[in-house]
Structures are given as structure tokens and as C-alpha cells.
Amino acid sequence: HMVTPRRLFRPQQKREPIFLATILGIVFILFVCLRISAMAPISRAAAKKSKMYTNLQDLTNSNEYNDFDAILVLGGGVPLSLYEPPLYVQQRCDDAAAIRNNAKETPILTLSAGTAHLPQLLTKDGLPVWESTSSAAYLQRTHQIHTNLYLETTSYDTIGNAFFARTNHADIVGWRNLCIITNEFHMDRTKAIFDWIFGIVDDTKKTSRPYQLTYFVSPNVGLTDDALQARRMHEQKSTKTILQNLAPQYQTLPDVYKFINEHHDLYTADKLISGATQVNAARSDALKASYGGGAAK
């Protein structure tokens, strides 16, 4: 009789481990893909929910208006005097006063210690006048706002504005529905940064409500055409860095803290010490004007 080659009768069970390993590999890959999808930039969620207004009447007639927990006024440069922030910052303050619900005395938080672009305004005693101090002084003198007026005095840039407004104020007192005010030339970068910082979910506070951000665009006043052009070029470059590099890379509050204190030029020990011994890179007069240095009246 004919002998059948043994190779024609290879046991089928030997293929099962390979098949099982393949299935497990596919399941693992799908699991990893789902995890990566779940970790997509959380700042985008806040950006989708945020709203922007350019008209005061539209904002005060909106559903958001009566729900504001606080109004945040961004700093914008070196004041001319205690009661005279730059004219474009005065416009931000005027808009904040108009938006404020006087019946409920909506809190106003003025932001910023200073700017990296120009020297600080000093008192007669040689002490710094913070940008937020000047904004608050303007609100007191011009609009008679004396209650629920708060200052953030730590930040020296827009990233710091957002981070310290959140960690030193909003997270602490529970402000969640915020109106954020700055000028048109500064708004794109402001929105990118605040959507990023306030869009981060704090896993240590499981029961806290997510932030709801509303932006109000103040008109560009008090700047020459050259100053506006120089500032817009600066803003476009910085906004691109936020959206393409920083926001996707730093997606938890500890991550942002680490970036600010270990990599940011204005908050890192080594860079601040080094900067104190060097002359800053030359900046155009037009750009300086957009930070309070000789703004047109």
C-alpha cells in the first residue's frame, strides 16, 4: 500500500497559538488606539464651548451674561502712572465695567505683574507698580468700582496670566463661568492660551464643574498703525507656537507647572539669573509701543 507523507497530516492544533497571539495583538493595538484617542488634547474641548463677542449689547443680552462668576481683564503693558494704564488697557477696563452686573457685583480680576519687554513703572519709593494694580486703580477712580475687585500679581506674559488666574484664584474660589477681555490684536493668542489652560481637566477634583469661557474683544485704541502691525506679527508667531507645540505637549496642570518653572524664560531660575546679567535682544520701538512704551494718545 501507499505510504502517505507525514507532512500532509500536520496537527492543526499547532496553529492555534499563532492564531491566538494574532488576535491578542489586534486587541492590544485597538486598546492602545482607544487610549490615545481618549488622551487627545483636552484644551480643544474648552475651545469648542467658548464663545466670543465684539458688541457689548450682544453680550449683555446673551444667555451667558447673568451667569458670569468673574470678569478677567488681561494686562497689556507698562502704565503711564498709577491711574493710567495704556489706553488700550483702559478700553479693556471700560468694557469690564460695562459688562459687570452691578446688581450682583460680579467680581473683576485684573491680571499681570508686568511685561518682559519694558522696565516697570516704579513708585517714589522705588517699588514696582504692577500692571494689575494700575488697571484696578483705573477701575476705582473712573468707574467707582471698589468691591469684588481682585488682582493677580504673579504673571509676566499671557501664559502666566491664564495659569495664575486659574491656580491662584478661579480654582480656589470656584469661579467657573468666566468673561475674558482683551483687545482684538491680542485675542487670538489669548483664546488659544486660555482654552488650553482652562480646558485641562484637574483629576484631583473629580466633582468640580468644567470651565465655561466667554471672550469679549475690546477695540484697538491708542496705538499707531506701525505699532499694531508689529504687534500682530509678534502675536501670529506666538499663537502658532501655542497651538502647534505647547498646548499639545503640556496637557496636565503639573505639566504646565513644570514647563513654566523649568523651561519658560520669564519664570525659570537659570534663565532669570542669566537674563539679569545680559542685555535683552533689541526690540523695535513699534513693538515696544504695543506694550506701553510710548503708546499714542
PDB file of C-alpha atoms in Angstrom:
ATOM      1  CA  HIS A   1       0.000   0.000   0.000  1.00  0.00           C
ATOM      2  CA  MET A   2       0.983   3.620  -0.488  1.00  0.00           C
ATOM      3  CA  VAL A   3       2.518   5.478   2.459  1.00  0.00           C
ATOM      4  CA  THR A   4       1.168   8.991   2.928  1.00  0.00           C
ATOM      5  CA  PRO A   5       3.844  11.556   3.739  1.00  0.00           C
ATOM      6  CA  ARG A   6       3.627  12.684   7.355  1.00  0.00           C
ATOM      7  CA  ARG A   7       3.820  16.317   6.369  1.00  0.00           C
ATOM      8  CA  LEU A   8       0.319  16.114   4.885  1.00  0.00           C
ATOM      9  CA  PHE A   9      -1.104  15.420   8.331  1.00  0.00           C
ATOM     10  CA  ARG A  10       0.438  18.208  10.428  1.00  0.00           C
ATOM     11  CA  PRO A  11      -1.575  18.580  13.628  1.00  0.00           C
ATOM     12  CA  GLN A  12      -3.940  21.560  13.309  1.00  0.00           C
ATOM     13  CA  GLN A  13      -3.641  22.433  16.993  1.00  0.00           C
ATOM     14  CA  LYS A  14      -0.116  23.739  16.405  1.00  0.00           C
ATOM     15  CA  ARG A  15      -1.584  26.683  14.504  1.00  0.00           C
ATOM     16  CA  GLU A  16      -3.839  27.744  17.396  1.00  0.00           C
ATOM     17  CA  PRO A  17      -1.153  29.509  19.485  1.00  0.00           C
ATOM     18  CA  ILE A  18      -0.167  31.595  16.460  1.00  0.00           C
ATOM     19  CA  PHE A  19      -3.796  32.435  15.705  1.00  0.00           C
ATOM     20  CA  LEU A  20      -4.457  33.327  19.354  1.00  0.00           C
ATOM     21  CA  ALA A  21      -1.367  35.531  19.516  1.00  0.00           C
ATOM     22  CA  THR A  22      -2.513  37.362  16.387  1.00  0.00           C
ATOM     23  CA  ILE A  23      -5.956  38.024  17.873  1.00  0.00           C
ATOM     24  CA  LEU A  24      -4.455  39.239  21.150  1.00  0.00           C
ATOM     25  CA  GLY A  25      -2.112  41.534  19.207  1.00  0.00           C
ATOM     26  CA  ILE A  26      -5.008  43.077  17.296  1.00  0.00           C
ATOM     27  CA  VAL A  27      -6.979  43.576  20.519  1.00  0.00           C
ATOM     28  CA  PHE A  28      -3.963  45.249  22.140  1.00  0.00           C
ATOM     29  CA  ILE A  29      -3.475  47.607  19.194  1.00  0.00           C
ATOM     30  CA  LEU A  30      -7.154  48.571  19.288  1.00  0.00           C
ATOM     31  CA  PHE A  31      -6.880  49.215  23.033  1.00  0.00           C
ATOM     32  CA  VAL A  32      -3.848  51.465  22.548  1.00  0.00           C
ATOM     33  CA  CYS A  33      -5.611  53.386  19.780  1.00  0.00           C
ATOM     34  CA  LEU A  34      -8.636  53.970  22.017  1.00  0.00           C
ATOM     35  CA  ARG A  35      -6.392  55.177  24.846  1.00  0.00           C
ATOM     36  CA  ILE A  36      -4.584  57.595  22.537  1.00  0.00           C
ATOM     37  CA  SER A  37      -7.930  58.877  21.266  1.00  0.00           C
ATOM     38  CA  ALA A  38      -9.105  59.432  24.830  1.00  0.00           C
ATOM     39  CA  MET A  39      -5.945  61.424  25.541  1.00  0.00           C
ATOM     40  CA  ALA A  40      -6.496  63.858  22.636  1.00  0.00           C
ATOM     41  CA  PRO A  41      -5.748  67.480  23.561  1.00  0.00           C
ATOM     42  CA  ILE A  42      -8.298  68.322  26.221  1.00  0.00           C
ATOM     43  CA  SER A  43      -7.885  72.004  25.563  1.00  0.00           C
ATOM     44  CA  ARG A  44      -9.848  71.548  22.318  1.00  0.00           C
ATOM     45  CA  ALA A  45     -12.983  70.662  24.272  1.00  0.00           C
ATOM     46  CA  ALA A  46     -12.935  74.014  26.010  1.00  0.00           C
ATOM     47  CA  ALA A  47     -12.274  75.841  22.742  1.00  0.00           C
ATOM     48  CA  LYS A  48     -15.442  74.343  21.206  1.00  0.00           C
ATOM     49  CA  LYS A  49     -17.575  75.509  24.123  1.00  0.00           C
ATOM     50  CA  SER A  50     -16.192  79.024  24.388  1.00  0.00           C
ATOM     51  CA  LYS A  51     -17.982  81.975  22.796  1.00  0.00           C
ATOM     52  CA  MET A  52     -16.728  85.335  21.584  1.00  0.00           C
ATOM     53  CA  TYR A  53     -18.425  88.727  21.388  1.00  0.00           C
ATOM     54  CA  THR A  54     -17.385  92.028  19.847  1.00  0.00           C
ATOM     55  CA  ASN A  55     -20.514  94.012  20.716  1.00  0.00           C
ATOM     56  CA  LEU A  56     -21.420  94.949  24.296  1.00  0.00           C
ATOM     57  CA  GLN A  57     -25.157  94.841  23.697  1.00  0.00           C
ATOM     58  CA  ASP A  58     -24.954  91.384  22.179  1.00  0.00           C
ATOM     59  CA  LEU A  59     -23.033  90.158  25.210  1.00  0.00           C
ATOM     60  CA  THR A  60     -25.271  91.756  27.843  1.00  0.00           C
ATOM     61  CA  ASN A  61     -28.316  90.293  26.072  1.00  0.00           C
ATOM     62  CA  SER A  62     -26.775  86.822  25.885  1.00  0.00           C
ATOM     63  CA  ASN A  63     -27.576  83.780  27.996  1.00  0.00           C
ATOM     64  CA  GLU A  64     -24.052  83.848  29.407  1.00  0.00           C
ATOM     65  CA  TYR A  65     -24.238  87.374  30.819  1.00  0.00           C
ATOM     66  CA  ASN A  66     -26.068  86.763  34.100  1.00  0.00           C
ATOM     67  CA  ASP A  67     -24.072  83.613  34.810  1.00  0.00           C
ATOM     68  CA  PHE A  68     -20.587  85.130  34.925  1.00  0.00           C
ATOM     69  CA  ASP A  69     -18.712  84.230  38.105  1.00  0.00           C
ATOM     70  CA  ALA A  70     -15.934  86.691  37.293  1.00  0.00           C
ATOM     71  CA  ILE A  71     -14.570  89.040  34.635  1.00  0.00           C
ATOM     72  CA  LEU A  72     -10.864  88.758  33.813  1.00  0.00           C
ATOM     73  CA  VAL A  73      -9.081  91.826  32.406  1.00  0.00           C
ATOM     74  CA  LEU A  74      -5.738  90.998  30.837  1.00  0.00           C
ATOM     75  CA  GLY A  75      -2.721  93.175  31.477  1.00  0.00           C
ATOM     76  CA  GLY A  76      -1.242  94.922  28.492  1.00  0.00           C
ATOM     77  CA  GLY A  77       1.899  96.855  29.267  1.00  0.00           C
ATOM     78  CA  VAL A  78       3.626  99.458  31.396  1.00  0.00           C
ATOM     79  CA  PRO A  79       1.265 102.080  32.882  1.00  0.00           C
ATOM     80  CA  LEU A  80       1.944 105.772  32.370  1.00  0.00           C
ATOM     81  CA  SER A  81       1.047 106.310  36.039  1.00  0.00           C
ATOM     82  CA  LEU A  82      -0.816 104.516  38.803  1.00  0.00           C
ATOM     83  CA  TYR A  83      -4.204 105.578  37.417  1.00  0.00           C
ATOM     84  CA  GLU A  84      -3.195 105.461  33.739  1.00  0.00           C
ATOM     85  CA  PRO A  85      -2.705 102.041  32.214  1.00  0.00           C
ATOM     86  CA  PRO A  86      -2.071 102.159  28.448  1.00  0.00           C
ATOM     87  CA  LEU A  87      -5.062 103.472  26.518  1.00  0.00           C
ATOM     88  CA  TYR A  88      -5.877 100.081  25.033  1.00  0.00           C
ATOM     89  CA  VAL A  89      -5.892  98.625  28.568  1.00  0.00           C
ATOM     90  CA  GLN A  90      -8.138 101.459  29.709  1.00  0.00           C
ATOM     91  CA  GLN A  91     -10.528 100.289  26.979  1.00  0.00           C
ATOM     92  CA  ARG A  92     -10.449  96.770  28.411  1.00  0.00           C
ATOM     93  CA  CYS A  93     -11.265  98.198  31.849  1.00  0.00           C
ATOM     94  CA  ASP A  94     -14.088 100.337  30.445  1.00  0.00           C
ATOM     95  CA  ASP A  95     -15.581  97.258  28.814  1.00  0.00           C
ATOM     96  CA  ALA A  96     -15.250  95.256  32.031  1.00  0.00           C
ATOM     97  CA  ALA A  97     -17.121  97.972  33.916  1.00  0.00           C
ATOM     98  CA  ALA A  98     -19.866  97.971  31.269  1.00  0.00           C
ATOM     99  CA  ILE A  99     -20.174  94.182  31.348  1.00  0.00           C
ATOM    100  CA  ARG A 100     -20.176  93.930  35.131  1.00  0.00           C
ATOM    101  CA  ASN A 101     -23.564  93.175  36.624  1.00  0.00           C
ATOM    102  CA  ASN A 102     -23.735  95.859  39.307  1.00  0.00           C
ATOM    103  CA  ALA A 103     -26.708  94.221  40.993  1.00  0.00           C
ATOM    104  CA  LYS A 104     -24.698  91.110  41.816  1.00  0.00           C
ATOM    105  CA  GLU A 105     -21.348  92.951  41.877  1.00  0.00           C
ATOM    106  CA  THR A 106     -19.656  90.482  39.556  1.00  0.00           C
ATOM    107  CA  PRO A 107     -16.015  90.090  40.641  1.00  0.00           C
ATOM    108  CA  ILE A 108     -13.382  91.629  38.384  1.00  0.00           C
ATOM    109  CA  LEU A 109      -9.869  90.164  38.350  1.00  0.00           C
ATOM    110  CA  THR A 110      -7.165  92.332  36.785  1.00  0.00           C
ATOM    111  CA  LEU A 111      -4.154  90.371  35.541  1.00  0.00           C
ATOM    112  CA  SER A 112      -0.384  90.727  35.236  1.00  0.00           C
ATOM    113  CA  ALA A 113       2.563  91.894  37.269  1.00  0.00           C
ATOM    114  CA  GLY A 114       4.438  93.333  34.326  1.00  0.00           C
ATOM    115  CA  THR A 115       5.946  92.737  30.896  1.00  0.00           C
ATOM    116  CA  ALA A 116       9.287  91.354  29.805  1.00  0.00           C
ATOM    117  CA  HIS A 117       9.551  93.953  27.069  1.00  0.00           C
ATOM    118  CA  LEU A 118       9.962  97.134  29.119  1.00  0.00           C
ATOM    119  CA  PRO A 119      11.084  98.308  32.572  1.00  0.00           C
ATOM    120  CA  GLN A 120       8.480  98.510  35.335  1.00  0.00           C
ATOM    121  CA  LEU A 121       6.765 101.690  36.449  1.00  0.00           C
ATOM    122  CA  LEU A 122       8.098 102.480  39.933  1.00  0.00           C
ATOM    123  CA  THR A 123       6.676 104.360  42.886  1.00  0.00           C
ATOM    124  CA  LYS A 124       8.570 107.235  44.506  1.00  0.00           C
ATOM    125  CA  ASP A 125       9.959 104.652  46.908  1.00  0.00           C
ATOM    126  CA  GLY A 126      11.309 102.568  44.033  1.00  0.00           C
ATOM    127  CA  LEU A 127       8.751  99.794  44.307  1.00  0.00           C
ATOM    128  CA  PRO A 128       7.043  98.339  41.210  1.00  0.00           C
ATOM    129  CA  VAL A 129       3.525  99.351  40.229  1.00  0.00           C
ATOM    130  CA  TRP A 130       2.028  96.144  38.900  1.00  0.00           C
ATOM    131  CA  GLU A 131       0.021  96.324  35.693  1.00  0.00           C
ATOM    132  CA  SER A 132      -2.934  94.795  37.520  1.00  0.00           C
ATOM    133  CA  THR A 133      -2.616  97.453  40.232  1.00  0.00           C
ATOM    134  CA  SER A 134      -2.878 100.212  37.635  1.00  0.00           C
ATOM    135  CA  SER A 135      -5.904  98.558  35.999  1.00  0.00           C
ATOM    136  CA  ALA A 136      -7.609  98.229  39.387  1.00  0.00           C
ATOM    137  CA  ALA A 137      -6.778 101.850  40.277  1.00  0.00           C
ATOM    138  CA  TYR A 138      -8.294 102.980  36.972  1.00  0.00           C
ATOM    139  CA  LEU A 139     -11.461 100.985  37.674  1.00  0.00           C
ATOM    140  CA  GLN A 140     -11.731 102.519  41.120  1.00  0.00           C
ATOM    141  CA  ARG A 141     -11.189 106.128  40.050  1.00  0.00           C
ATOM    142  CA  THR A 142     -13.012 106.088  36.690  1.00  0.00           C
ATOM    143  CA  HIS A 143     -15.861 103.672  37.395  1.00  0.00           C
ATOM    144  CA  GLN A 144     -16.133 103.776  41.181  1.00  0.00           C
ATOM    145  CA  ILE A 145     -15.693 100.027  41.489  1.00  0.00           C
ATOM    146  CA  HIS A 146     -14.439  99.255  44.987  1.00  0.00           C
ATOM    147  CA  THR A 147     -15.982  95.891  45.838  1.00  0.00           C
ATOM    148  CA  ASN A 148     -15.155  92.449  44.455  1.00  0.00           C
ATOM    149  CA  LEU A 149     -12.069  93.853  42.756  1.00  0.00           C
ATOM    150  CA  TYR A 150      -9.119  91.438  42.768  1.00  0.00           C
ATOM    151  CA  LEU A 151      -5.542  91.456  41.454  1.00  0.00           C
ATOM    152  CA  GLU A 152      -3.262  88.783  40.026  1.00  0.00           C
ATOM    153  CA  THR A 153       0.329  89.928  40.573  1.00  0.00           C
ATOM    154  CA  THR A 154       2.478  86.951  39.549  1.00  0.00           C
ATOM    155  CA  SER A 155       2.449  86.769  35.749  1.00  0.00           C
ATOM    156  CA  TYR A 156       4.665  88.421  33.149  1.00  0.00           C
ATOM    157  CA  ASP A 157       3.053  87.075  29.993  1.00  0.00           C
ATOM    158  CA  THR A 158      -0.252  85.708  28.691  1.00  0.00           C
ATOM    159  CA  ILE A 159       0.559  82.107  29.618  1.00  0.00           C
ATOM    160  CA  GLY A 160       1.200  83.282  33.160  1.00  0.00           C
ATOM    161  CA  ASN A 161      -2.000  85.361  33.053  1.00  0.00           C
ATOM    162  CA  ALA A 162      -4.010  82.210  32.400  1.00  0.00           C
ATOM    163  CA  PHE A 163      -2.131  79.800  34.656  1.00  0.00           C
ATOM    164  CA  PHE A 164      -2.016  82.014  37.744  1.00  0.00           C
ATOM    165  CA  ALA A 165      -5.561  83.317  37.223  1.00  0.00           C
ATOM    166  CA  ARG A 166      -6.678  79.711  37.364  1.00  0.00           C
ATOM    167  CA  THR A 167      -4.423  78.259  40.062  1.00  0.00           C
ATOM    168  CA  ASN A 168      -4.282  81.308  42.380  1.00  0.00           C
ATOM    169  CA  HIS A 169      -7.889  82.441  42.001  1.00  0.00           C
ATOM    170  CA  ALA A 170     -10.504  80.559  39.980  1.00  0.00           C
ATOM    171  CA  ASP A 171      -9.666  77.054  41.199  1.00  0.00           C
ATOM    172  CA  ILE A 172      -9.592  78.284  44.789  1.00  0.00           C
ATOM    173  CA  VAL A 173     -12.880  80.200  44.975  1.00  0.00           C
ATOM    174  CA  GLY A 174     -14.826  78.134  42.448  1.00  0.00           C
ATOM    175  CA  TRP A 175     -15.242  80.631  39.623  1.00  0.00           C
ATOM    176  CA  ARG A 176     -16.195  78.563  36.577  1.00  0.00           C
ATOM    177  CA  ASN A 177     -18.085  80.852  34.170  1.00  0.00           C
ATOM    178  CA  LEU A 178     -15.587  83.489  33.105  1.00  0.00           C
ATOM    179  CA  CYS A 179     -15.638  86.514  30.817  1.00  0.00           C
ATOM    180  CA  ILE A 180     -12.160  87.233  29.444  1.00  0.00           C
ATOM    181  CA  ILE A 181     -11.393  90.670  27.994  1.00  0.00           C
ATOM    182  CA  THR A 182      -8.556  91.842  25.791  1.00  0.00           C
ATOM    183  CA  ASN A 183      -8.086  93.824  22.577  1.00  0.00           C
ATOM    184  CA  GLU A 184      -8.533  92.481  19.059  1.00  0.00           C
ATOM    185  CA  PHE A 185      -4.787  92.415  18.340  1.00  0.00           C
ATOM    186  CA  HIS A 186      -4.219  90.175  21.383  1.00  0.00           C
ATOM    187  CA  MET A 187      -7.336  87.986  21.231  1.00  0.00           C
ATOM    188  CA  ASP A 188      -6.209  85.040  19.059  1.00  0.00           C
ATOM    189  CA  ARG A 189      -3.257  84.237  21.332  1.00  0.00           C
ATOM    190  CA  THR A 190      -5.337  84.883  24.447  1.00  0.00           C
ATOM    191  CA  LYS A 191      -8.041  82.473  23.334  1.00  0.00           C
ATOM    192  CA  ALA A 192      -5.511  79.788  22.374  1.00  0.00           C
ATOM    193  CA  ILE A 193      -3.846  80.030  25.787  1.00  0.00           C
ATOM    194  CA  PHE A 194      -6.965  80.284  27.962  1.00  0.00           C
ATOM    195  CA  ASP A 195      -8.709  77.472  26.065  1.00  0.00           C
ATOM    196  CA  TRP A 196      -5.592  75.376  26.688  1.00  0.00           C
ATOM    197  CA  ILE A 197      -5.007  76.196  30.366  1.00  0.00           C
ATOM    198  CA  PHE A 198      -8.636  76.304  31.480  1.00  0.00           C
ATOM    199  CA  GLY A 199      -9.523  73.301  29.323  1.00  0.00           C
ATOM    200  CA  ILE A 200      -7.253  70.996  31.318  1.00  0.00           C
ATOM    201  CA  VAL A 201      -9.209  68.589  33.487  1.00  0.00           C
ATOM    202  CA  ASP A 202      -7.936  68.519  37.070  1.00  0.00           C
ATOM    203  CA  ASP A 203      -8.098  64.842  38.023  1.00  0.00           C
ATOM    204  CA  THR A 204      -7.663  65.696  41.705  1.00  0.00           C
ATOM    205  CA  LYS A 205     -11.041  67.450  41.730  1.00  0.00           C
ATOM    206  CA  LYS A 206     -13.499  64.887  40.428  1.00  0.00           C
ATOM    207  CA  THR A 207     -16.613  66.888  41.359  1.00  0.00           C
ATOM    208  CA  SER A 208     -15.576  70.297  40.013  1.00  0.00           C
ATOM    209  CA  ARG A 209     -17.537  71.758  37.106  1.00  0.00           C
ATOM    210  CA  PRO A 210     -15.708  72.383  33.822  1.00  0.00           C
ATOM    211  CA  TYR A 211     -14.831  75.947  32.931  1.00  0.00           C
ATOM    212  CA  GLN A 212     -17.061  77.914  30.583  1.00  0.00           C
ATOM    213  CA  LEU A 213     -15.173  80.723  28.840  1.00  0.00           C
ATOM    214  CA  THR A 214     -16.673  83.741  27.094  1.00  0.00           C
ATOM    215  CA  TYR A 215     -14.390  86.197  25.308  1.00  0.00           C
ATOM    216  CA  PHE A 216     -15.041  89.869  24.717  1.00  0.00           C
ATOM    217  CA  VAL A 217     -12.990  91.710  22.099  1.00  0.00           C
ATOM    218  CA  SER A 218     -12.158  95.292  23.023  1.00  0.00           C
ATOM    219  CA  PRO A 219     -11.435  97.731  20.174  1.00  0.00           C
ATOM    220  CA  ASN A 220      -7.832  98.565  19.324  1.00  0.00           C
ATOM    221  CA  VAL A 221      -7.287 102.096  20.593  1.00  0.00           C
ATOM    222  CA  GLY A 222      -4.246 104.168  21.442  1.00  0.00           C
ATOM    223  CA  LEU A 223      -1.792 102.507  19.051  1.00  0.00           C
ATOM    224  CA  THR A 224      -0.318 103.695  15.778  1.00  0.00           C
ATOM    225  CA  ASP A 225      -0.640 101.638  12.618  1.00  0.00           C
ATOM    226  CA  ASP A 226       3.054 100.717  12.854  1.00  0.00           C
ATOM    227  CA  ALA A 227       2.630  99.521  16.436  1.00  0.00           C
ATOM    228  CA  LEU A 228      -0.404  97.432  15.513  1.00  0.00           C
ATOM    229  CA  GLN A 229       1.391  95.864  12.555  1.00  0.00           C
ATOM    230  CA  ALA A 230       4.458  94.989  14.658  1.00  0.00           C
ATOM    231  CA  ARG A 231       2.300  93.550  17.426  1.00  0.00           C
ATOM    232  CA  ARG A 232       0.187  91.464  15.046  1.00  0.00           C
ATOM    233  CA  MET A 233       3.317  89.879  13.565  1.00  0.00           C
ATOM    234  CA  HIS A 234       4.512  89.068  17.087  1.00  0.00           C
ATOM    235  CA  GLU A 235       1.100  87.654  18.036  1.00  0.00           C
ATOM    236  CA  GLN A 236       0.828  85.418  14.964  1.00  0.00           C
ATOM    237  CA  LYS A 237       4.170  83.795  15.675  1.00  0.00           C
ATOM    238  CA  SER A 238       3.378  83.259  19.357  1.00  0.00           C
ATOM    239  CA  THR A 239      -0.114  81.879  18.649  1.00  0.00           C
ATOM    240  CA  LYS A 240       1.332  79.313  16.245  1.00  0.00           C
ATOM    241  CA  THR A 241       3.751  78.143  18.939  1.00  0.00           C
ATOM    242  CA  ILE A 242       0.913  77.722  21.428  1.00  0.00           C
ATOM    243  CA  LEU A 243      -1.349  75.758  19.104  1.00  0.00           C
ATOM    244  CA  GLN A 244       1.273  73.558  17.451  1.00  0.00           C
ATOM    245  CA  ASN A 245       3.769  72.962  20.259  1.00  0.00           C
ATOM    246  CA  LEU A 246       2.815  73.901  23.805  1.00  0.00           C
ATOM    247  CA  ALA A 247      -0.875  73.017  24.082  1.00  0.00           C
ATOM    248  CA  PRO A 248      -0.494  69.510  22.583  1.00  0.00           C
ATOM    249  CA  GLN A 249       2.627  68.803  24.662  1.00  0.00           C
ATOM    250  CA  TYR A 250       1.576  70.004  28.125  1.00  0.00           C
ATOM    251  CA  GLN A 251      -1.855  68.594  28.939  1.00  0.00           C
ATOM    252  CA  THR A 252      -1.980  68.460  32.738  1.00  0.00           C
ATOM    253  CA  LEU A 253      -1.591  71.228  35.300  1.00  0.00           C
ATOM    254  CA  PRO A 254       1.607  69.633  36.684  1.00  0.00           C
ATOM    255  CA  ASP A 255       2.947  69.515  33.114  1.00  0.00           C
ATOM    256  CA  VAL A 256       2.226  73.220  32.628  1.00  0.00           C
ATOM    257  CA  TYR A 257       3.748  73.990  36.035  1.00  0.00           C
ATOM    258  CA  LYS A 258       6.896  72.121  35.014  1.00  0.00           C
ATOM    259  CA  PHE A 259       7.062  73.958  31.684  1.00  0.00           C
ATOM    260  CA  ILE A 260       6.650  77.354  33.345  1.00  0.00           C
ATOM    261  CA  ASN A 261       9.232  76.742  36.068  1.00  0.00           C
ATOM    262  CA  GLU A 262      11.777  74.715  34.130  1.00  0.00           C
ATOM    263  CA  HIS A 263      11.604  75.990  30.541  1.00  0.00           C
ATOM    264  CA  HIS A 264       9.864  79.393  30.359  1.00  0.00           C
ATOM    265  CA  ASP A 265      12.246  82.372  30.025  1.00  0.00           C
ATOM    266  CA  LEU A 266      10.270  84.527  32.483  1.00  0.00           C
ATOM    267  CA  TYR A 267       9.885  82.060  35.360  1.00  0.00           C
ATOM    268  CA  THR A 268      12.838  79.638  35.260  1.00  0.00           C
ATOM    269  CA  ALA A 269      15.632  80.185  37.790  1.00  0.00           C
ATOM    270  CA  ASP A 270      18.595  79.694  35.444  1.00  0.00           C
ATOM    271  CA  LYS A 271      17.090  81.815  32.683  1.00  0.00           C
ATOM    272  CA  LEU A 272      16.110  84.641  35.015  1.00  0.00           C
ATOM    273  CA  ILE A 273      19.572  84.699  36.600  1.00  0.00           C
ATOM    274  CA  SER A 274      21.234  84.635  33.186  1.00  0.00           C
ATOM    275  CA  GLY A 275      18.882  87.324  31.900  1.00  0.00           C
ATOM    276  CA  ALA A 276      19.765  89.596  34.804  1.00  0.00           C
ATOM    277  CA  THR A 277      23.367  89.746  33.564  1.00  0.00           C
ATOM    278  CA  GLN A 278      22.614  90.305  29.887  1.00  0.00           C
ATOM    279  CA  VAL A 279      21.098  92.995  27.719  1.00  0.00           C
ATOM    280  CA  ASN A 280      17.780  91.918  26.214  1.00  0.00           C
ATOM    281  CA  ALA A 281      17.593  91.441  22.469  1.00  0.00           C
ATOM    282  CA  ALA A 282      16.727  94.616  20.626  1.00  0.00           C
ATOM    283  CA  ARG A 283      13.006  95.185  20.080  1.00  0.00           C
ATOM    284  CA  SER A 284      11.551  97.672  17.659  1.00  0.00           C
ATOM    285  CA  ASP A 285      10.044 100.863  19.007  1.00  0.00           C
ATOM    286  CA  ALA A 286       6.795  99.901  17.294  1.00  0.00           C
ATOM    287  CA  LEU A 287       6.598  96.621  19.230  1.00  0.00           C
ATOM    288  CA  LYS A 288       7.527  98.366  22.480  1.00  0.00           C
ATOM    289  CA  ALA A 289       4.672 100.815  21.899  1.00  0.00           C
ATOM    290  CA  SER A 290       2.230  97.907  21.947  1.00  0.00           C
ATOM    291  CA  TYR A 291       3.461  97.039  25.435  1.00  0.00           C
ATOM    292  CA  GLY A 292       3.038 100.521  26.858  1.00  0.00           C
ATOM    293  CA  GLY A 293       6.269 102.090  25.675  1.00  0.00           C
ATOM    294  CA  GLY A 294       5.199 105.348  24.079  1.00  0.00           C
ATOM    295  CA  ALA A 295       1.682 104.374  23.034  1.00  0.00           C
ATOM    296  CA  ALA A 296      -0.004 107.074  21.005  1.00  0.00           C
ATOM    297  CA  LYS A 297      -2.556 109.275  22.760  1.00  0.00           C
TER     298      LYS A 297
END
